[in-house]
Amino acid sequence: MPRTAVFSDIDGTLINSEHRITPRTRRAIAEVQEAGVPFVIVTARGMTGTYPLLEGQGISCTVVTQSGGVILDESRRVIHHHGFSRARAQEIVDFVEAERLPATWSAYSFEDWVAPDRSDPRLVAEERIVMARAREGSVSSIERDEVQKILCLCARGRTPEVELRLRERFPDLSIAVSSDTLIEVMPAGTSKAAAVRTLCDLWGLDPVDAIAFGDHYNDLPMLEAVGRGYLMGNAPAELRDRAALLAPDNDHDGVARVLEELGLVGA
């Protein structure tokens, strides 16, 4: 049984503004793992947008993708998944389109990432960040009858409006803002915090002994679910003002520096 575990978001947390893991942070991950402490990626990204980054750094670890929708072990075996039906996903997509919300959508079903228009600049920008390509298609083209997440890619400055409309229409779903332009729509009960608790139960670890890092609204439940939840220094000011623990920003190796200060890795 591990004495602790480290859970980390990717974007705005583990990677810097150039979307890279720095050598100092990479060394910290390696040292944590060498000490027998689980290092877990907990991201809103899909499977295809997560593994290219890890492969490029030679990182093998447990991965929580789609904000808790799919959890995979170090061998990439699915150990947990949670989603809604294609029919339910279609309801969400139909609402976004019929109401002409200032957003486009994409859907995640395990390794499949589908979007209605691959030429949409908002999708192109997301593909560039996650180093993966969506498949152009419809919800009905998804093979498996389980969709873990609908991602709404909003026009800049319009995210609060889209979030409000979605919450009014779908009060029974989990809706989380993951960046200034991204909103995740998921089944009730899906969250990064729930995924952390699932893994802690699996490992016989009390979440109060765990450590977590994140930078945005969708990370807050995860940070509150563990004993030491660190908000990154680059997080929105509103969140920083009420954070109990702050890490340096993602452009100054915030994750690595906290792990060094805690004595989990060498400085």
Short mmCIF file of C-alpha atoms in Angstrom, two decimals:
data_model
loop_
_atom_site.label_atom_id
_atom_site.label_comp_id
_atom_site.label_asym_id
_atom_site.label_seq_id
_atom_site.Cartn_x
_atom_site.Cartn_y
_atom_site.Cartn_z
CA MET A 1 0.00 0.00 0.00
CA PRO A 2 1.52 3.38 -0.97
CA ARG A 3 1.95 5.96 1.78
CA THR A 4 0.87 8.71 -0.59
CA ALA A 5 0.05 9.33 -4.25
CA VAL A 6 0.50 12.36 -6.49
CA PHE A 7 -2.36 13.37 -8.80
CA SER A 8 -1.69 16.03 -11.44
CA ASP A 9 -3.66 17.83 -14.10
CA ILE A 10 -1.83 18.39 -17.42
CA ASP A 11 -2.77 21.68 -19.08
CA GLY A 12 -1.80 24.74 -17.07
CA THR A 13 -0.30 22.49 -14.42
CA LEU A 14 2.20 19.83 -15.47
CA ILE A 15 3.06 21.48 -18.78
CA ASN A 16 4.20 25.05 -19.30
CA SER A 17 2.81 27.72 -21.61
CA GLU A 18 4.64 26.11 -24.53
CA HIS A 19 2.75 22.86 -23.80
CA ARG A 20 5.93 21.07 -22.70
CA ILE A 21 7.08 19.18 -19.63
CA THR A 22 10.36 20.74 -18.52
CA PRO A 23 13.41 18.60 -17.58
CA ARG A 24 13.04 19.56 -13.90
CA THR A 25 9.44 18.42 -13.80
CA ARG A 26 10.25 15.25 -15.73
CA ARG A 27 12.98 14.39 -13.20
CA ALA A 28 10.54 14.97 -10.34
CA ILE A 29 8.04 12.53 -11.84
CA ALA A 30 10.75 9.90 -12.27
CA GLU A 31 11.97 10.29 -8.68
CA VAL A 32 8.44 10.05 -7.29
CA GLN A 33 7.88 6.82 -9.18
CA GLU A 34 11.30 5.42 -8.22
CA ALA A 35 10.32 5.97 -4.58
CA GLY A 36 7.29 3.73 -5.10
CA VAL A 37 4.78 6.58 -4.99
CA PRO A 38 2.04 6.42 -7.67
CA PHE A 39 2.12 9.41 -10.01
CA VAL A 40 -1.24 9.82 -11.72
CA ILE A 41 -2.24 12.01 -14.63
CA VAL A 42 -5.75 13.40 -14.12
CA THR A 43 -6.83 15.28 -17.21
CA ALA A 44 -9.85 16.49 -19.14
CA ARG A 45 -8.09 15.38 -22.32
CA GLY A 46 -9.21 12.30 -24.18
CA MET A 47 -7.07 9.19 -24.52
CA THR A 48 -5.70 10.20 -27.92
CA GLY A 49 -4.74 13.63 -26.60
CA THR A 50 -3.00 12.30 -23.49
CA TYR A 51 -0.70 9.50 -24.56
CA PRO A 52 1.32 11.34 -27.24
CA LEU A 53 2.56 13.72 -24.54
CA LEU A 54 3.44 10.89 -22.17
CA GLU A 55 5.10 8.83 -24.89
CA GLY A 56 7.25 11.78 -25.89
CA GLN A 57 8.55 11.96 -22.31
CA GLY A 58 8.80 8.23 -21.72
CA ILE A 59 6.26 8.44 -18.90
CA SER A 60 4.29 5.34 -17.96
CA CYS A 61 1.70 5.81 -15.23
CA THR A 62 -1.93 5.44 -14.25
CA VAL A 63 -4.01 7.90 -16.28
CA VAL A 64 -7.41 9.42 -15.62
CA THR A 65 -8.79 10.80 -18.89
CA GLN A 66 -11.94 12.72 -19.78
CA SER A 67 -12.12 14.17 -16.25
CA GLY A 68 -12.79 10.75 -14.76
CA GLY A 69 -14.73 9.19 -17.60
CA VAL A 70 -12.03 6.58 -18.27
CA ILE A 71 -9.24 5.39 -15.95
CA LEU A 72 -6.37 3.31 -17.34
CA ASP A 73 -3.54 1.55 -15.51
CA GLU A 74 0.14 1.69 -16.45
CA SER A 75 -0.43 -0.97 -19.12
CA ARG A 76 -3.27 1.11 -20.59
CA ARG A 77 -5.92 -1.36 -19.50
CA VAL A 78 -9.26 0.30 -18.74
CA ILE A 79 -9.97 -0.19 -15.05
CA HIS A 80 -12.96 2.14 -14.76
CA HIS A 81 -15.31 3.92 -17.16
CA HIS A 82 -18.48 5.94 -16.83
CA GLY A 83 -20.60 7.58 -19.52
CA PHE A 84 -24.03 8.21 -20.94
CA SER A 85 -25.73 6.72 -23.99
CA ARG A 86 -25.41 8.02 -27.54
CA ALA A 87 -29.05 9.07 -27.32
CA ARG A 88 -28.32 11.25 -24.30
CA ALA A 89 -25.24 12.68 -26.00
CA GLN A 90 -27.40 13.50 -29.03
CA GLU A 91 -29.79 15.49 -26.82
CA ILE A 92 -26.91 17.68 -25.67
CA VAL A 93 -25.55 18.19 -29.17
CA ASP A 94 -29.02 18.96 -30.53
CA PHE A 95 -29.50 21.62 -27.86
CA VAL A 96 -26.15 23.30 -28.62
CA GLU A 97 -26.97 23.41 -32.32
CA ALA A 98 -30.69 24.25 -32.13
CA GLU A 99 -30.12 27.10 -29.68
CA ARG A 100 -27.22 28.42 -31.77
CA LEU A 101 -24.99 28.64 -28.72
CA PRO A 102 -21.65 30.35 -29.43
CA ALA A 103 -19.81 27.05 -29.31
CA THR A 104 -18.99 23.97 -31.31
CA TRP A 105 -18.94 20.49 -29.79
CA SER A 106 -16.93 17.33 -29.83
CA ALA A 107 -17.68 13.94 -28.24
CA TYR A 108 -15.43 11.43 -26.49
CA SER A 109 -16.05 7.70 -26.36
CA PHE A 110 -13.00 5.83 -25.09
CA GLU A 111 -10.30 6.34 -27.78
CA ASP A 112 -12.75 7.88 -30.26
CA TRP A 113 -12.91 11.68 -30.57
CA VAL A 114 -15.55 12.92 -32.99
CA ALA A 115 -16.52 16.45 -34.09
CA PRO A 116 -18.96 17.79 -36.70
CA ASP A 117 -16.49 20.06 -38.53
CA ARG A 118 -12.75 19.52 -38.39
CA SER A 119 -12.13 22.87 -40.07
CA ASP A 120 -13.62 24.84 -37.16
CA PRO A 121 -10.79 27.06 -35.83
CA ARG A 122 -11.73 26.27 -32.23
CA LEU A 123 -11.29 22.56 -32.85
CA VAL A 124 -8.10 23.10 -34.83
CA ALA A 125 -6.64 25.02 -31.88
CA GLU A 126 -7.56 22.21 -29.47
CA GLU A 127 -6.05 19.59 -31.77
CA ARG A 128 -2.81 21.55 -31.87
CA ILE A 129 -2.60 21.71 -28.08
CA VAL A 130 -3.33 18.03 -27.43
CA MET A 131 -1.36 16.75 -30.44
CA ALA A 132 -4.28 14.64 -31.65
CA ARG A 133 -6.85 14.76 -34.42
CA ALA A 134 -10.58 14.44 -34.03
CA ARG A 135 -12.59 12.34 -36.45
CA GLU A 136 -15.23 14.22 -38.43
CA GLY A 137 -18.62 12.67 -37.88
CA SER A 138 -21.82 12.61 -35.86
CA VAL A 139 -22.76 11.18 -32.49
CA SER A 140 -24.55 8.35 -34.30
CA SER A 141 -21.26 7.38 -35.94
CA ILE A 142 -19.73 6.50 -32.55
CA GLU A 143 -19.40 2.73 -32.39
CA ARG A 144 -19.88 2.08 -28.68
CA ASP A 145 -23.05 3.13 -26.89
CA GLU A 146 -21.14 5.01 -24.21
CA VAL A 147 -20.05 8.62 -24.49
CA GLN A 148 -17.97 9.83 -21.58
CA LYS A 149 -18.01 13.53 -22.40
CA ILE A 150 -19.32 16.24 -24.67
CA LEU A 151 -16.82 19.09 -24.91
CA CYS A 152 -18.15 22.52 -25.84
CA LEU A 153 -15.49 24.75 -27.41
CA CYS A 154 -16.80 28.26 -26.86
CA ALA A 155 -16.19 31.57 -28.55
CA ARG A 156 -13.79 33.57 -26.40
CA GLY A 157 -15.66 35.60 -23.79
CA ARG A 158 -18.88 33.60 -24.19
CA THR A 159 -18.11 30.66 -21.89
CA PRO A 160 -20.19 31.92 -18.90
CA GLU A 161 -23.23 32.32 -21.14
CA VAL A 162 -22.88 28.80 -22.59
CA GLU A 163 -22.31 27.31 -19.14
CA LEU A 164 -25.47 28.97 -17.78
CA ARG A 165 -27.61 27.73 -20.67
CA LEU A 166 -26.29 24.19 -20.32
CA ARG A 167 -26.86 24.12 -16.56
CA GLU A 168 -30.44 25.37 -17.01
CA ARG A 169 -31.23 22.74 -19.63
CA PHE A 170 -29.34 19.80 -18.10
CA PRO A 171 -29.45 20.20 -14.29
CA ASP A 172 -28.95 16.45 -13.84
CA LEU A 173 -25.56 16.38 -15.56
CA SER A 174 -22.07 17.27 -14.40
CA ILE A 175 -20.98 20.49 -16.13
CA ALA A 176 -17.49 21.86 -15.53
CA VAL A 177 -15.46 24.74 -16.95
CA SER A 178 -11.96 23.47 -17.75
CA SER A 179 -10.50 26.59 -19.39
CA ASP A 180 -11.51 30.06 -20.57
CA THR A 181 -13.09 28.50 -23.67
CA LEU A 182 -13.90 24.87 -22.73
CA ILE A 183 -16.92 23.37 -20.97
CA GLU A 184 -17.26 19.67 -20.21
CA VAL A 185 -20.69 18.00 -20.09
CA MET A 186 -20.62 14.60 -18.38
CA PRO A 187 -22.86 12.17 -16.50
CA ALA A 188 -23.67 13.03 -12.91
CA GLY A 189 -20.97 11.65 -10.65
CA THR A 190 -18.15 12.03 -13.15
CA SER A 191 -15.36 14.23 -11.83
CA LYS A 192 -11.65 14.26 -11.22
CA ALA A 193 -12.39 14.01 -7.50
CA ALA A 194 -14.45 10.85 -7.96
CA ALA A 195 -11.61 9.31 -9.98
CA VAL A 196 -9.11 10.14 -7.25
CA ARG A 197 -11.31 8.48 -4.64
CA THR A 198 -11.73 5.42 -6.87
CA LEU A 199 -7.97 4.98 -7.18
CA CYS A 200 -7.32 5.62 -3.50
CA ASP A 201 -9.87 2.91 -2.65
CA LEU A 202 -8.16 0.56 -5.09
CA TRP A 203 -4.77 1.19 -3.47
CA GLY A 204 -6.02 1.19 0.12
CA LEU A 205 -4.91 4.78 0.52
CA ASP A 206 -6.74 7.43 2.52
CA PRO A 207 -7.23 10.46 0.21
CA VAL A 208 -6.14 12.70 3.11
CA ASP A 209 -2.64 11.31 2.57
CA ALA A 210 -2.62 12.15 -1.14
CA ILE A 211 -1.33 15.23 -3.01
CA ALA A 212 -2.94 16.89 -6.04
CA PHE A 213 -2.18 19.74 -8.42
CA GLY A 214 -4.54 21.69 -10.68
CA ASP A 215 -5.17 25.12 -12.13
CA HIS A 216 -8.83 25.57 -13.01
CA TYR A 217 -12.43 25.27 -11.85
CA ASN A 218 -12.78 21.61 -12.84
CA ASP A 219 -9.75 20.80 -10.64
CA LEU A 220 -11.17 22.28 -7.42
CA PRO A 221 -13.12 19.18 -6.29
CA MET A 222 -9.98 17.08 -6.78
CA LEU A 223 -7.87 19.52 -4.78
CA GLU A 224 -10.46 19.46 -2.00
CA ALA A 225 -10.66 15.65 -2.02
CA VAL A 226 -7.04 15.16 -0.91
CA GLY A 227 -5.04 16.21 2.11
CA ARG A 228 -2.74 18.51 0.14
CA GLY A 229 -4.38 20.09 -2.88
CA TYR A 230 -2.19 22.71 -4.58
CA LEU A 231 -3.64 25.34 -6.90
CA MET A 232 -1.17 26.58 -9.48
CA GLY A 233 0.02 30.19 -9.37
CA ASN A 234 -1.32 30.72 -12.90
CA ALA A 235 -4.89 29.83 -11.90
CA PRO A 236 -7.63 32.47 -12.22
CA ALA A 237 -7.36 35.17 -9.56
CA GLU A 238 -10.78 34.30 -8.14
CA LEU A 239 -9.54 30.80 -7.34
CA ARG A 240 -6.17 31.90 -6.01
CA ASP A 241 -7.86 34.24 -3.53
CA ARG A 242 -9.56 31.32 -1.81
CA ALA A 243 -6.94 28.60 -2.21
CA ALA A 244 -5.49 27.03 0.94
CA LEU A 245 -2.31 25.88 -0.79
CA LEU A 246 -0.62 27.56 -3.75
CA ALA A 247 2.12 26.19 -5.98
CA PRO A 248 4.38 28.30 -8.19
CA ASP A 249 3.04 28.76 -11.72
CA ASN A 250 3.39 26.23 -14.52
CA ASP A 251 6.15 28.25 -16.21
CA HIS A 252 8.32 27.93 -13.10
CA ASP A 253 8.10 24.18 -12.44
CA GLY A 254 5.37 24.56 -9.83
CA VAL A 255 4.68 20.83 -9.48
CA ALA A 256 8.36 19.91 -9.19
CA ARG A 257 9.14 22.67 -6.71
CA VAL A 258 6.34 21.63 -4.35
CA LEU A 259 7.41 17.97 -4.52
CA GLU A 260 10.95 19.10 -3.70
CA GLU A 261 9.75 21.16 -0.74
CA LEU A 262 7.75 18.18 0.55
CA GLY A 263 10.87 16.02 0.40
CA LEU A 264 9.42 13.56 -2.13
CA VAL A 265 12.18 14.37 -4.61
CA GLY A 266 15.64 15.92 -4.42
CA ALA A 267 16.02 19.62 -5.12
#
